[in-house]
Amino acid sequence: DQQVKQNSPSLSVQEGRISILNCDYTNSMFDYFLWYKKYPAEGPTFLISISSIKDKNEDGRFTVFLNKSAKHLSLHIVPSQPGDSAVYFCAASANTGNQFYFGTGTSLTVIP
Amino acid sequence: DSGVTQTPKHLITATGQRVTLRCSPRSGDLSVYWYQQSLDQGLQFLIQYYNGEERAKGNILERFSAQQFPDLHSELNLSSLELGDSALYFCASSLRTGGPEKLFFGSGTQLSVL
């Protein structure tokens, strides 16, 4: 049972434009959400997180938006750069639990 | 560099065999997580240890087992290997037992079962 879903396996964006990666979840107990970035032959690296008490968190070019009523979050990258080309994983956890649930990832390609 | 070390980086073995994957967490981290990433799949949670004790279990097969040692390094043992066990196995660590905090991942062990 996939509790965290990333329905777009891939996304291509022109350099300088906005990249929007989406993630949906089913478990209403999730209260902490993270985005990870993964390059080939490397482990995932933490990018940005958001707690359920917020609806937006920003870090430089990266912004995560959380819509609790829709059980949806999105990652915005503005402006997109070729170095952003990677697989992006969305993850969620419940504060009372010990597991992080990951989505299947979205492969982002930023075209120069 | 995340500070999480996984060895070996690559492992090629045959069906029916047994292998051990090793993970050293970041200095000071007490919690270790194991994840499996198969082709076109997300990161599937296998098991978590905190300070030597099992804390959470996910989709881990009975043929798989893990442990965390007093020095906090962890090993994932995979036995009676099948072709479908071929995957990338990641270890991650964190200071505590769960959220809200981020996980730090190693670079993974690529297991190929032939």
PDB file of C-alpha atoms in Angstrom, chain B:
ATOM      1  CA  ASP B   1      29.435  13.372   2.097  1.00  0.00           C
ATOM      2  CA  SER B   2      26.549  12.416   4.388  1.00  0.00           C
ATOM      3  CA  GLY B   3      28.797  10.756   6.951  1.00  0.00           C
ATOM      4  CA  VAL B   4      26.979   7.424   6.517  1.00  0.00           C
ATOM      5  CA  THR B   5      29.239   4.675   5.176  1.00  0.00           C
ATOM      6  CA  GLN B   6      27.978   1.585   3.402  1.00  0.00           C
ATOM      7  CA  THR B   7      30.046  -1.353   2.278  1.00  0.00           C
ATOM      8  CA  PRO B   8      30.408  -2.932  -0.159  1.00  0.00           C
ATOM      9  CA  LYS B   9      29.305  -0.599  -2.950  1.00  0.00           C
ATOM     10  CA  HIS B  10      28.608  -3.466  -5.311  1.00  0.00           C
ATOM     11  CA  LEU B  11      27.855  -7.114  -4.661  1.00  0.00           C
ATOM     12  CA  ILE B  12      27.302  -9.825  -7.246  1.00  0.00           C
ATOM     13  CA  THR B  13      26.182 -13.225  -6.083  1.00  0.00           C
ATOM     14  CA  ALA B  14      24.139 -16.236  -7.111  1.00  0.00           C
ATOM     15  CA  THR B  15      20.674 -17.397  -6.191  1.00  0.00           C
ATOM     16  CA  GLY B  16      20.488 -19.286  -2.926  1.00  0.00           C
ATOM     17  CA  GLN B  17      23.479 -17.504  -1.440  1.00  0.00           C
ATOM     18  CA  ARG B  18      23.707 -15.318   1.660  1.00  0.00           C
ATOM     19  CA  VAL B  19      25.239 -11.845   1.863  1.00  0.00           C
ATOM     20  CA  THR B  20      25.841  -9.230   4.531  1.00  0.00           C
ATOM     21  CA  LEU B  21      25.586  -5.496   3.948  1.00  0.00           C
ATOM     22  CA  ARG B  22      27.261  -3.183   6.407  1.00  0.00           C
ATOM     23  CA  CYS B  23      26.420   0.353   7.490  1.00  0.00           C
ATOM     24  CA  SER B  24      28.215   2.803   9.753  1.00  0.00           C
ATOM     25  CA  PRO B  25      25.954   5.699  10.796  1.00  0.00           C
ATOM     26  CA  ARG B  26      26.973   9.322  11.172  1.00  0.00           C
ATOM     27  CA  SER B  27      28.932  10.029  14.308  1.00  0.00           C
ATOM     28  CA  GLY B  28      26.469  10.523  17.148  1.00  0.00           C
ATOM     29  CA  ASP B  29      23.441   9.116  15.346  1.00  0.00           C
ATOM     30  CA  LEU B  30      21.686   6.385  17.303  1.00  0.00           C
ATOM     31  CA  SER B  31      19.080   5.337  14.774  1.00  0.00           C
ATOM     32  CA  VAL B  32      19.718   3.288  11.641  1.00  0.00           C
ATOM     33  CA  TYR B  33      17.217   2.598   8.884  1.00  0.00           C
ATOM     34  CA  TRP B  34      17.444   0.166   5.975  1.00  0.00           C
ATOM     35  CA  TYR B  35      15.668   0.788   2.676  1.00  0.00           C
ATOM     36  CA  GLN B  36      15.401  -1.191  -0.545  1.00  0.00           C
ATOM     37  CA  GLN B  37      15.055   0.452  -3.939  1.00  0.00           C
ATOM     38  CA  SER B  38      14.113  -1.879  -6.766  1.00  0.00           C
ATOM     39  CA  LEU B  39      13.828  -0.851 -10.406  1.00  0.00           C
ATOM     40  CA  ASP B  40      11.062   1.740 -10.863  1.00  0.00           C
ATOM     41  CA  GLN B  41      10.201   1.516  -7.195  1.00  0.00           C
ATOM     42  CA  GLY B  42      10.462   4.046  -4.462  1.00  0.00           C
ATOM     43  CA  LEU B  43      12.429   3.540  -1.319  1.00  0.00           C
ATOM     44  CA  GLN B  44      10.797   0.679   0.540  1.00  0.00           C
ATOM     45  CA  PHE B  45      11.350   0.757   4.282  1.00  0.00           C
ATOM     46  CA  LEU B  46      12.736  -2.503   5.635  1.00  0.00           C
ATOM     47  CA  ILE B  47      13.671  -2.046   9.267  1.00  0.00           C
ATOM     48  CA  GLN B  48      14.858   0.464  11.861  1.00  0.00           C
ATOM     49  CA  TYR B  49      17.115   0.123  14.879  1.00  0.00           C
ATOM     50  CA  TYR B  50      17.633   2.577  17.682  1.00  0.00           C
ATOM     51  CA  ASN B  51      20.609   2.215  19.998  1.00  0.00           C
ATOM     52  CA  GLY B  52      20.811  -1.507  19.397  1.00  0.00           C
ATOM     53  CA  GLU B  53      17.116  -2.317  19.575  1.00  0.00           C
ATOM     54  CA  GLU B  54      14.660  -2.954  16.785  1.00  0.00           C
ATOM     55  CA  ARG B  55      12.156  -0.071  16.664  1.00  0.00           C
ATOM     56  CA  ALA B  56      10.114  -0.525  13.519  1.00  0.00           C
ATOM     57  CA  LYS B  57       9.646  -3.133  10.843  1.00  0.00           C
ATOM     58  CA  GLY B  58       8.442  -2.556   7.328  1.00  0.00           C
ATOM     59  CA  ASN B  59       8.263  -4.776   4.281  1.00  0.00           C
ATOM     60  CA  ILE B  60      11.153  -6.982   5.295  1.00  0.00           C
ATOM     61  CA  LEU B  61      11.112 -10.587   4.157  1.00  0.00           C
ATOM     62  CA  GLU B  62      11.652 -13.406   6.628  1.00  0.00           C
ATOM     63  CA  ARG B  63      14.800 -14.332   4.676  1.00  0.00           C
ATOM     64  CA  PHE B  64      16.231 -10.942   5.658  1.00  0.00           C
ATOM     65  CA  SER B  65      17.449  -9.948   9.082  1.00  0.00           C
ATOM     66  CA  ALA B  66      19.349  -7.086  10.584  1.00  0.00           C
ATOM     67  CA  GLN B  67      21.042  -6.020  13.775  1.00  0.00           C
ATOM     68  CA  GLN B  68      22.711  -3.014  15.292  1.00  0.00           C
ATOM     69  CA  PHE B  69      25.863  -3.553  17.287  1.00  0.00           C
ATOM     70  CA  PRO B  70      27.100  -1.789  20.450  1.00  0.00           C
ATOM     71  CA  ASP B  71      29.305   0.490  18.344  1.00  0.00           C
ATOM     72  CA  LEU B  72      26.067   1.431  16.483  1.00  0.00           C
ATOM     73  CA  HIS B  73      27.057   0.023  13.124  1.00  0.00           C
ATOM     74  CA  SER B  74      24.411  -2.145  11.514  1.00  0.00           C
ATOM     75  CA  GLU B  75      24.351  -5.173   9.258  1.00  0.00           C
ATOM     76  CA  LEU B  76      21.614  -6.373   6.946  1.00  0.00           C
ATOM     77  CA  ASN B  77      21.734 -10.088   6.237  1.00  0.00           C
ATOM     78  CA  LEU B  78      20.028 -11.423   3.130  1.00  0.00           C
ATOM     79  CA  SER B  79      19.773 -15.198   2.762  1.00  0.00           C
ATOM     80  CA  SER B  80      18.424 -17.710   0.242  1.00  0.00           C
ATOM     81  CA  LEU B  81      18.755 -14.974  -2.318  1.00  0.00           C
ATOM     82  CA  GLU B  82      16.396 -14.821  -5.267  1.00  0.00           C
ATOM     83  CA  LEU B  83      16.641 -12.932  -8.553  1.00  0.00           C
ATOM     84  CA  GLY B  84      14.022 -10.488  -7.291  1.00  0.00           C
ATOM     85  CA  ASP B  85      16.256  -9.437  -4.415  1.00  0.00           C
ATOM     86  CA  SER B  86      18.464  -7.575  -6.861  1.00  0.00           C
ATOM     87  CA  ALA B  87      18.158  -3.958  -5.801  1.00  0.00           C
ATOM     88  CA  LEU B  88      19.895  -0.963  -4.341  1.00  0.00           C
ATOM     89  CA  TYR B  89      19.985  -1.155  -0.560  1.00  0.00           C
ATOM     90  CA  PHE B  90      20.329   2.080   1.370  1.00  0.00           C
ATOM     91  CA  CYS B  91      21.160   2.667   4.955  1.00  0.00           C
ATOM     92  CA  ALA B  92      20.213   5.936   6.638  1.00  0.00           C
ATOM     93  CA  SER B  93      20.822   7.320  10.084  1.00  0.00           C
ATOM     94  CA  SER B  94      19.364   9.940  12.356  1.00  0.00           C
ATOM     95  CA  LEU B  95      19.957  11.086  15.891  1.00  0.00           C
ATOM     96  CA  ARG B  96      16.634   9.991  17.338  1.00  0.00           C
ATOM     97  CA  THR B  97      13.916   7.509  16.549  1.00  0.00           C
ATOM     98  CA  GLY B  98      11.786   9.355  14.043  1.00  0.00           C
ATOM     99  CA  GLY B  99      10.335  12.667  12.917  1.00  0.00           C
ATOM    100  CA  PRO B 100      10.478  15.510  12.843  1.00  0.00           C
ATOM    101  CA  GLU B 101      14.036  15.135  11.700  1.00  0.00           C
ATOM    102  CA  LYS B 102      15.764  14.264   8.499  1.00  0.00           C
ATOM    103  CA  LEU B 103      17.543  11.077   7.547  1.00  0.00           C
ATOM    104  CA  PHE B 104      21.084  11.000   6.233  1.00  0.00           C
ATOM    105  CA  PHE B 105      21.642   8.341   3.587  1.00  0.00           C
ATOM    106  CA  GLY B 106      24.660   6.352   2.576  1.00  0.00           C
ATOM    107  CA  SER B 107      25.502   5.871  -1.084  1.00  0.00           C
ATOM    108  CA  GLY B 108      23.996   2.396  -1.128  1.00  0.00           C
ATOM    109  CA  THR B 109      24.971  -1.159  -1.926  1.00  0.00           C
ATOM    110  CA  GLN B 110      23.994  -2.403  -5.371  1.00  0.00           C
ATOM    111  CA  LEU B 111      23.131  -6.088  -5.070  1.00  0.00           C
ATOM    112  CA  SER B 112      22.940  -8.198  -8.200  1.00  0.00           C
ATOM    113  CA  VAL B 113      21.664 -11.755  -7.854  1.00  0.00           C
ATOM    114  CA  LEU B 114      22.425 -13.874 -10.928  1.00  0.00           C
TER     115      LEU B 114
END
